[in-house]
PDB file of C-alpha atoms in Angstrom:
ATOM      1  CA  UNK A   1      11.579 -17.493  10.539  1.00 45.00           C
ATOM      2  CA  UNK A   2      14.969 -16.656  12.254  1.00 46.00           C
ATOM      3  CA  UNK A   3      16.607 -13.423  11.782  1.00 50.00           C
ATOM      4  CA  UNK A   4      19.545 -13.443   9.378  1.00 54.00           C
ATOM      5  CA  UNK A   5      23.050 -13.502  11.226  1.00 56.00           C
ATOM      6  CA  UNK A   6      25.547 -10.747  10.851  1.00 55.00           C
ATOM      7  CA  UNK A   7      27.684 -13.597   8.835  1.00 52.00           C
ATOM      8  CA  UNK A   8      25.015 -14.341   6.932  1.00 60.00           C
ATOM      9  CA  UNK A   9      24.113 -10.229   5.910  1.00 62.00           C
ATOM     10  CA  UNK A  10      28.259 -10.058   5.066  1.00 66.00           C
ATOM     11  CA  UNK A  11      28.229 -13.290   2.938  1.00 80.00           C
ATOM     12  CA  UNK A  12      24.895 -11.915   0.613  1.00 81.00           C
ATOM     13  CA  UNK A  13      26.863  -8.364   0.408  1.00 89.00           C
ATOM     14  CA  UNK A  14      30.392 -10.121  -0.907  1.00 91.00           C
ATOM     15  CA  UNK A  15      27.975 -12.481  -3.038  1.00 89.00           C
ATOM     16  CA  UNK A  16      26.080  -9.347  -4.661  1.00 90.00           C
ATOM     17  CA  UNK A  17      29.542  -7.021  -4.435  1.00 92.00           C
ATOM     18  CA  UNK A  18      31.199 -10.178  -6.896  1.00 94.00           C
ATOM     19  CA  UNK A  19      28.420 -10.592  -9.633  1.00 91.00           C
ATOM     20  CA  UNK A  20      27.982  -6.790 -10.004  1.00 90.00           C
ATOM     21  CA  UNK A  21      31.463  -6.654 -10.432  1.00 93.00           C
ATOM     22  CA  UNK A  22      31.469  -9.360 -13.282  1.00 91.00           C
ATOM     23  CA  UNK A  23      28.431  -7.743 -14.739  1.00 86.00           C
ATOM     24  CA  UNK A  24      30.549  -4.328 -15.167  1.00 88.00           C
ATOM     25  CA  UNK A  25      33.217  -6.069 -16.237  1.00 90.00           C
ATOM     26  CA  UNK A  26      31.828  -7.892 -18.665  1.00 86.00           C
ATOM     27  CA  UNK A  27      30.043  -4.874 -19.804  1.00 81.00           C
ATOM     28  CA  UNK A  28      33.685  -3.112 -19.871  1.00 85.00           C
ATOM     29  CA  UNK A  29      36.216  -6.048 -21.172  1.00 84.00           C
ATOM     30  CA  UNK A  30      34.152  -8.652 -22.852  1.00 82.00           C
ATOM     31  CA  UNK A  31      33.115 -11.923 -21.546  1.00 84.00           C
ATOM     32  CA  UNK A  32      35.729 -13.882 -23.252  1.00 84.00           C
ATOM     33  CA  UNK A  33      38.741 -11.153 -21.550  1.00 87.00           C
ATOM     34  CA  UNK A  34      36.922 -11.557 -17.962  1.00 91.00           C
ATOM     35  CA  UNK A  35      38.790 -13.524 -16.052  1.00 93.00           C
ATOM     36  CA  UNK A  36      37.603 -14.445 -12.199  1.00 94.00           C
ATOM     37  CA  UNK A  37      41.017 -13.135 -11.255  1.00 94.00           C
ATOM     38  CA  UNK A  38      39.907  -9.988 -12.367  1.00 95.00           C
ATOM     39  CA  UNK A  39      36.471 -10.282 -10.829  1.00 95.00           C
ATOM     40  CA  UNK A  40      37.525 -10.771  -7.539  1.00 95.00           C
ATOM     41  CA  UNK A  41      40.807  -8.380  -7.841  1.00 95.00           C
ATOM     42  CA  UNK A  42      38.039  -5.675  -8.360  1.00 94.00           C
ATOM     43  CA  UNK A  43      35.466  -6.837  -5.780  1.00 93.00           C
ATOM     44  CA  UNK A  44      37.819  -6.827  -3.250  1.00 93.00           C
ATOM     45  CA  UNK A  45      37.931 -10.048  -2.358  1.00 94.00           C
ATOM     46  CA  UNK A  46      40.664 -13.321  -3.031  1.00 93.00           C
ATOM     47  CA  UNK A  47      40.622 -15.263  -5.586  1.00 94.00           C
ATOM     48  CA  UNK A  48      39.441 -18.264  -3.212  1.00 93.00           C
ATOM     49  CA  UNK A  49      36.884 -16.928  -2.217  1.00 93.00           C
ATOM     50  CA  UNK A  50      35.074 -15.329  -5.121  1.00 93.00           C
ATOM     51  CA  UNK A  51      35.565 -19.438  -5.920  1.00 93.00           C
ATOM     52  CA  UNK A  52      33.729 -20.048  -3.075  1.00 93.00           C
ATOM     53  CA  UNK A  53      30.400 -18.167  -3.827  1.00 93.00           C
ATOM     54  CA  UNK A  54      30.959 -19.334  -7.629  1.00 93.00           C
ATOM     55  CA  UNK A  55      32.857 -22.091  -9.267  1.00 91.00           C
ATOM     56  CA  UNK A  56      32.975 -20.159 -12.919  1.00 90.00           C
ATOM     57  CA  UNK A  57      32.106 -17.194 -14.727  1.00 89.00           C
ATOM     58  CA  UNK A  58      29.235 -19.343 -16.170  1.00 88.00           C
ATOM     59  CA  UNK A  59      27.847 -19.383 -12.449  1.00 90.00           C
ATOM     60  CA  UNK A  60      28.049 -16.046 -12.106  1.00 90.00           C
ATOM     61  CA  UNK A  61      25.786 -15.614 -15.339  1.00 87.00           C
ATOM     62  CA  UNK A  62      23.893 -17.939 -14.113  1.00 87.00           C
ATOM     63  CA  UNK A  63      23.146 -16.078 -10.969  1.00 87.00           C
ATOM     64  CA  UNK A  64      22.950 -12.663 -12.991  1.00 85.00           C
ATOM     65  CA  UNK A  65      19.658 -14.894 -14.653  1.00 87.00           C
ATOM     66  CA  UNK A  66      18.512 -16.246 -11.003  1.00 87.00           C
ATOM     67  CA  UNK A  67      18.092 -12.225 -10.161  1.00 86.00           C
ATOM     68  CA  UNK A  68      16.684 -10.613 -12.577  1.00 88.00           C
ATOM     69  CA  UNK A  69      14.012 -13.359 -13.007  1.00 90.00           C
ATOM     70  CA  UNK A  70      13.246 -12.358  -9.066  1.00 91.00           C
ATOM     71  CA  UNK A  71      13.101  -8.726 -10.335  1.00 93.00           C
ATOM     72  CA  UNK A  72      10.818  -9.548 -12.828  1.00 95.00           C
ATOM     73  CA  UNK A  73       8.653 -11.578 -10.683  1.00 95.00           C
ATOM     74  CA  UNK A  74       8.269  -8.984  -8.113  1.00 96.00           C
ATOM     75  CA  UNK A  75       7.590  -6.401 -10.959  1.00 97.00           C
ATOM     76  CA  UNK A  76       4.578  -8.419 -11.976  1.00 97.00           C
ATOM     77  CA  UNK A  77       2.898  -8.743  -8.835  1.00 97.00           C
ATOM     78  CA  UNK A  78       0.679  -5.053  -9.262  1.00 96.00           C
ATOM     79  CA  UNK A  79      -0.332  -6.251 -12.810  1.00 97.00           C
ATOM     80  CA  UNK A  80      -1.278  -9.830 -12.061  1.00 97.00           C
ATOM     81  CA  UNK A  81      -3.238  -8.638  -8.701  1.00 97.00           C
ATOM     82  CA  UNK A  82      -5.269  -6.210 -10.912  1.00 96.00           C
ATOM     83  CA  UNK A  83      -5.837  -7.323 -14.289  1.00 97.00           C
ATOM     84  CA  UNK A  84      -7.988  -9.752 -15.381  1.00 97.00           C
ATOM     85  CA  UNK A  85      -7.581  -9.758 -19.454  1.00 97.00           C
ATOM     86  CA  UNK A  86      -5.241 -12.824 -20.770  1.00 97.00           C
ATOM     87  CA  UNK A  87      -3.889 -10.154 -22.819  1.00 97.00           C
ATOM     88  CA  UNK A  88      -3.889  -7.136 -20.050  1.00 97.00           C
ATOM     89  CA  UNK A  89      -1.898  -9.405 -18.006  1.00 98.00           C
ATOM     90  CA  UNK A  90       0.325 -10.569 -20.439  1.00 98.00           C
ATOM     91  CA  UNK A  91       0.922  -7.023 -22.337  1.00 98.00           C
ATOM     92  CA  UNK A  92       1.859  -6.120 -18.508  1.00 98.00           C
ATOM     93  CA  UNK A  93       4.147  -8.872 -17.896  1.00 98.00           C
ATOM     94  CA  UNK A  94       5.901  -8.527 -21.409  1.00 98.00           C
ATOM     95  CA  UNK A  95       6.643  -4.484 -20.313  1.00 98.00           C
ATOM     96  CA  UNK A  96       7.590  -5.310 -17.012  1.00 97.00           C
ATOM     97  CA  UNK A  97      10.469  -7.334 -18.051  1.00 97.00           C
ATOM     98  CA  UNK A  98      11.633  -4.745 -21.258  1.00 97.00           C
ATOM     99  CA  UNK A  99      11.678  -2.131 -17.423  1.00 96.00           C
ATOM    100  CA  UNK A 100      13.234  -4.100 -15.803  1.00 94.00           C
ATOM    101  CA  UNK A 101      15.883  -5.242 -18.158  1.00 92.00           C
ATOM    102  CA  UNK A 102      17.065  -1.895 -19.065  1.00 91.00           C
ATOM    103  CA  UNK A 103      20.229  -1.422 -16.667  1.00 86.00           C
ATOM    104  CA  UNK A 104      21.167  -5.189 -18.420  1.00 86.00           C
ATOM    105  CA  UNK A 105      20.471  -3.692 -21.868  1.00 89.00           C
ATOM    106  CA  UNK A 106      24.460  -3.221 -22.295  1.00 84.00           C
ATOM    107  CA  UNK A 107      25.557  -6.036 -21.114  1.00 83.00           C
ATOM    108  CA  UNK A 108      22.858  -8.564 -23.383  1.00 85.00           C
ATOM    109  CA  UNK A 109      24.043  -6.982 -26.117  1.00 83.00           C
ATOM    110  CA  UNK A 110      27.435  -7.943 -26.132  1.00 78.00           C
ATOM    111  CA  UNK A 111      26.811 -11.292 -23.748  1.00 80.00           C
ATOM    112  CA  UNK A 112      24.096 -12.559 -26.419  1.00 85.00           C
ATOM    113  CA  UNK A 113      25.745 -14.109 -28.901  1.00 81.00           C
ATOM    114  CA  UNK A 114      27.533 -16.801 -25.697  1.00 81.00           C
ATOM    115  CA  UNK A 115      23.376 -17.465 -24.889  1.00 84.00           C
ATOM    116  CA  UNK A 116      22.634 -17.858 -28.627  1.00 85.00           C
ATOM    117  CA  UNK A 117      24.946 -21.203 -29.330  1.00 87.00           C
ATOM    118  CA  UNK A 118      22.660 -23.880 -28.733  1.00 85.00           C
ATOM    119  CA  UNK A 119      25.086 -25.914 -26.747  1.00 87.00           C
ATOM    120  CA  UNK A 120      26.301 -23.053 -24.547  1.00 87.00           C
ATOM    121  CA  UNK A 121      25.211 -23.978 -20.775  1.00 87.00           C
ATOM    122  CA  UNK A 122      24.496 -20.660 -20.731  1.00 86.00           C
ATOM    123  CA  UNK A 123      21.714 -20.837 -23.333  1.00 90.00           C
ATOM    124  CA  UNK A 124      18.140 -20.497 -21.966  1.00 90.00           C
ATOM    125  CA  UNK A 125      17.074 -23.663 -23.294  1.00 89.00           C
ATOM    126  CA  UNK A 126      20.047 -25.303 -21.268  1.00 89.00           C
ATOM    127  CA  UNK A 127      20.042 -27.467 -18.190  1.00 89.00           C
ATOM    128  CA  UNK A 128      21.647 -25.334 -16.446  1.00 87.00           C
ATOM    129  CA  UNK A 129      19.478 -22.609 -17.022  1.00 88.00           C
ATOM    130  CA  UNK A 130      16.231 -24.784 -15.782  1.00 90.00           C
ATOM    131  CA  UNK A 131      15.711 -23.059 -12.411  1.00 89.00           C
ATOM    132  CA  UNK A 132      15.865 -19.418 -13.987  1.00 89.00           C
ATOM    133  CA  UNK A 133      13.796 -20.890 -17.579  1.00 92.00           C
ATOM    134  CA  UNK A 134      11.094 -22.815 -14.450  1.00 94.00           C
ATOM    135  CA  UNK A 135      10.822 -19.856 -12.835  1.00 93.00           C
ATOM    136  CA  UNK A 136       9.693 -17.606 -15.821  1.00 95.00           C
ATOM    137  CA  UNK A 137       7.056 -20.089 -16.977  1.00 95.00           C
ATOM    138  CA  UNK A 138       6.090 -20.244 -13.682  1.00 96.00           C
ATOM    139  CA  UNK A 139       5.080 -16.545 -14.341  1.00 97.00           C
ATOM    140  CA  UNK A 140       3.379 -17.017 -17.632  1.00 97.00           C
ATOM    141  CA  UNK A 141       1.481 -19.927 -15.609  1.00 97.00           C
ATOM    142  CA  UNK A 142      -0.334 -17.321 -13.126  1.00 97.00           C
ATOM    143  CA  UNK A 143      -0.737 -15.021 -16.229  1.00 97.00           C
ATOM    144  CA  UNK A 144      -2.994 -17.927 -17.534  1.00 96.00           C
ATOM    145  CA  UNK A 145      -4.126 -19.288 -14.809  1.00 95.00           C
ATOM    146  CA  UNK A 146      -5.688 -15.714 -13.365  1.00 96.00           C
ATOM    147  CA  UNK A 147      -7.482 -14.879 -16.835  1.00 96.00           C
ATOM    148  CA  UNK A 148     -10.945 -14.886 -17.113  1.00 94.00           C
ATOM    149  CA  UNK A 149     -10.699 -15.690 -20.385  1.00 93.00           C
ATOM    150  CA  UNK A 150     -12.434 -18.386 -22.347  1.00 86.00           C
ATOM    151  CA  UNK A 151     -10.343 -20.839 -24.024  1.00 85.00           C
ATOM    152  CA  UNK A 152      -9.976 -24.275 -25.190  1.00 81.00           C
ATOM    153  CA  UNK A 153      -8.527 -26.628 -22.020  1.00 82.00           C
ATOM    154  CA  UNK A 154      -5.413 -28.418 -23.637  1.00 83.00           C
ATOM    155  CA  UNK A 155      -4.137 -24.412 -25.296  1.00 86.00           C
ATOM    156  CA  UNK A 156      -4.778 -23.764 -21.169  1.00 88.00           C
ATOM    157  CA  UNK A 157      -2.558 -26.302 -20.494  1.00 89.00           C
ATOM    158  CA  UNK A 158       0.315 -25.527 -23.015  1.00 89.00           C
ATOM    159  CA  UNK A 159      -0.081 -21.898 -22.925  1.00 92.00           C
ATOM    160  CA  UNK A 160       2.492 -20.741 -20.207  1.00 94.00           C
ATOM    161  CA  UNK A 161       5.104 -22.385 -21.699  1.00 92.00           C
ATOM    162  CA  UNK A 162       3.970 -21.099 -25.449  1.00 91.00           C
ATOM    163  CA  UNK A 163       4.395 -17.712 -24.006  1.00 95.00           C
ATOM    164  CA  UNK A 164       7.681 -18.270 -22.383  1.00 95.00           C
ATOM    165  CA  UNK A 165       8.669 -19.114 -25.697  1.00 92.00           C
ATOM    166  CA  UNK A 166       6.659 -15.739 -27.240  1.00 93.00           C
ATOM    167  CA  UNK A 167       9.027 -13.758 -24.627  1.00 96.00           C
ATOM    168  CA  UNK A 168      11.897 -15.314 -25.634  1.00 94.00           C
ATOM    169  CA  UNK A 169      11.083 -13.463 -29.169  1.00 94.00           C
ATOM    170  CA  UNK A 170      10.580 -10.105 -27.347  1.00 96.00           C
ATOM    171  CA  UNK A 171      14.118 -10.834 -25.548  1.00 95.00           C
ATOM    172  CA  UNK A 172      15.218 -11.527 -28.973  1.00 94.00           C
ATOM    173  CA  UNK A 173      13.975  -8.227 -30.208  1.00 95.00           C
ATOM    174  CA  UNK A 174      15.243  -6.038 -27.529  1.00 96.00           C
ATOM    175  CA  UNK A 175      18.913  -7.368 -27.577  1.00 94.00           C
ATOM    176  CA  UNK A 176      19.261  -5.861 -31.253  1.00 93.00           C
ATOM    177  CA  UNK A 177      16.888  -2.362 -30.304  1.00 96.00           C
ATOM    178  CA  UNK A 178      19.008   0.318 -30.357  1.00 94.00           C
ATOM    179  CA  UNK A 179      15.904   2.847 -30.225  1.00 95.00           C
ATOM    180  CA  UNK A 180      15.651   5.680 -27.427  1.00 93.00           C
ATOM    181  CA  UNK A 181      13.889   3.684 -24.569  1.00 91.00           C
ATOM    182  CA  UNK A 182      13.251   0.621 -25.995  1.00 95.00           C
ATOM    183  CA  UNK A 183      10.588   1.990 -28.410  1.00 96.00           C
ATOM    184  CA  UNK A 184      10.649  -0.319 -31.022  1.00 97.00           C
ATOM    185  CA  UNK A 185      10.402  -3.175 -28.795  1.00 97.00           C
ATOM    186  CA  UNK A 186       7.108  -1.645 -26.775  1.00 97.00           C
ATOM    187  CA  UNK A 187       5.869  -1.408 -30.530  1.00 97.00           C
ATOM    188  CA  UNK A 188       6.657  -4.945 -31.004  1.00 97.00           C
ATOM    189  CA  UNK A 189       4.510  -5.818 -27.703  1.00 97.00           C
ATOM    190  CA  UNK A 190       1.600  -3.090 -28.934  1.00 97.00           C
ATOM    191  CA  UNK A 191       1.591  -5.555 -31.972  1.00 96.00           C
ATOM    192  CA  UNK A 192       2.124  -9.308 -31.011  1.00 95.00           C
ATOM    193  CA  UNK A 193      -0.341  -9.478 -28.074  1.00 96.00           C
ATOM    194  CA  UNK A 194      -3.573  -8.678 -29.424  1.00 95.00           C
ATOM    195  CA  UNK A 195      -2.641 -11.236 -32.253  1.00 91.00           C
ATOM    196  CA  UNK A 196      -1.793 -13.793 -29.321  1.00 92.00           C
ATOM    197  CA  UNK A 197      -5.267 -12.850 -27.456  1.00 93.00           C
ATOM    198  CA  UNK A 198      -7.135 -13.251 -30.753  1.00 89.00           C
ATOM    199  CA  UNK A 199      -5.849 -16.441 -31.605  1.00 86.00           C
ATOM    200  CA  UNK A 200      -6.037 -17.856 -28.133  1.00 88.00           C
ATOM    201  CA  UNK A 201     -10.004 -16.922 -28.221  1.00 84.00           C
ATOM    202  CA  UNK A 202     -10.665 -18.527 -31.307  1.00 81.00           C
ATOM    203  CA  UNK A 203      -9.784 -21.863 -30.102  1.00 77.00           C
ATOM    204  CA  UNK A 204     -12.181 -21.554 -27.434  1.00 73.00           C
ATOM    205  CA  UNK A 205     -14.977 -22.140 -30.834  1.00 72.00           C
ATOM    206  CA  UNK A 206     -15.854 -25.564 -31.902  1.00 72.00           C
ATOM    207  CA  UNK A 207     -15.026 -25.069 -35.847  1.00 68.00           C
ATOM    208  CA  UNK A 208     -11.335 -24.577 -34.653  1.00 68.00           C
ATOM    209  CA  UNK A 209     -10.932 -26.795 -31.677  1.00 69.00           C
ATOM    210  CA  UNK A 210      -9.173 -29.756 -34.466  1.00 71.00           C
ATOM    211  CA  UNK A 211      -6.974 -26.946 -35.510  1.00 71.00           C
ATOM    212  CA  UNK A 212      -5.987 -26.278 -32.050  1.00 68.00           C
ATOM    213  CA  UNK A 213      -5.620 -30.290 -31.248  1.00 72.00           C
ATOM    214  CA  UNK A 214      -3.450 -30.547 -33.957  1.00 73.00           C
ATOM    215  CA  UNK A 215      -1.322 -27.381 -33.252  1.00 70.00           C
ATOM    216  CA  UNK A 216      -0.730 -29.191 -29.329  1.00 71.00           C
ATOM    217  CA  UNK A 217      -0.480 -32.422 -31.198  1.00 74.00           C
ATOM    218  CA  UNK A 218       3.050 -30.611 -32.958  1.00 73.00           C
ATOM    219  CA  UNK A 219       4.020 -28.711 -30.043  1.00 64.00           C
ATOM    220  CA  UNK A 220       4.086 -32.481 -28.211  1.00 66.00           C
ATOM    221  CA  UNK A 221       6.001 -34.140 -30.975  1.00 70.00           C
ATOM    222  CA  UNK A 222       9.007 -31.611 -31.171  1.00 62.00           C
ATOM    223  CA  UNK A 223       9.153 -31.294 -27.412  1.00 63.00           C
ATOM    224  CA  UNK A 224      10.034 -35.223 -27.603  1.00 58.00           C
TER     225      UNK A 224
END
């Protein structure tokens, strides 16, 4: 793989300088007060050019969700490597994110309600979120894939993105914590994962594999 050029190194510095500049900013003024004027007045660079890297403040958000979903992966590697428990692994991957997240915790709070409207592009369940929202279930995917646990084939199947959708409830959770280190939300993990685990074993038996069918069947018919 070639060596990155100087040029290149200078254009991922001004890249980085400009969205941790809107991230403060937004933290400091509001999203709705931001302007990219103002952005790239305070990174130091023209207004061209902070066009250049990103063509709105929704890009920049977007890119904001492009890193810390690289964070996150990274953060998961130990756990995944080590653990083989569906719900060691996923109790792991749930914490790693609340860690992760907690220099953002500011910023989601007053960014969330902009992610909340349904037809916001910035909304996780938007198009333009699909790399970041791929990316994520991507991780919930190895956290299934590596289990040794027995389950039924088809929840197998639709599990990573059922979880995706479980941490989308912890995000939910931790936007509106206001407790000293996130404690209520680490609570909220202690108790949704062993329910998750138990359900996900009982499945695996035959008396509840038409249950299960029938739970995938749903899950099929409102993803259509």
């Amino acid at each position: 793989m070639a060596e990155p050029t100087r040029r290149t190194r200078g254009s991922d510095r001004t890249r980085e300088a400009i969205v941790e500049t809107a991230l403060r900013l937004f933290r400091e003024r509001g999203y709705e007060a931001t302007t990219m004027r103002a952005i790239a007045a305070e990174a130091g660079v023209s207004v061209g050019n902070a066009y250049y890297y990103f063509s709105s403040k929704e890009a920049l958000v977007q890119a904001y969700y492009d890193r810390a979903q690289a964070e996150h992966e990274a953060a998961c590697e130990r756990v995944l490597a080590t653990e083989r428990s569906l719900a060691g692994r996923l109790d792991g991957v749930l914490r790693e994110w609340v860690r992760v997240s907690e220099p953002y915790h500011e910023f989601a709070v007053k960014f969330f309600k902009h992610a909340a409207e349904p037809s916001n592009p910035l909304s996780p369940f938007s198009a333009d979120s699909s790399p970041a929202r791929e990316a994520s279930i991507a991780i919930y995917r190895r956290v299934v894939e590596g289990s040794a646990d027995r389950m039924d084939a088809e929840i197998r199947a639709e599990l990573p993105e059922l979880l995706w959708l479980l941490s989308m409830g912890v995000v939910l959770f931790w936007v509106h914590d206001d407790s000293e280190g996130c404690r209520r939300t680490h609570r909220f993990i202690d108790l949704t994962v062993p329910l998750v685990d138990r359900l996900v074993g009982l499945s695996y038996l035959p008396g509840l594999r038409g249950v299960a069918k029938d739970f995938i069947a749903g899950v099929h018919e409102l993803r259509s």
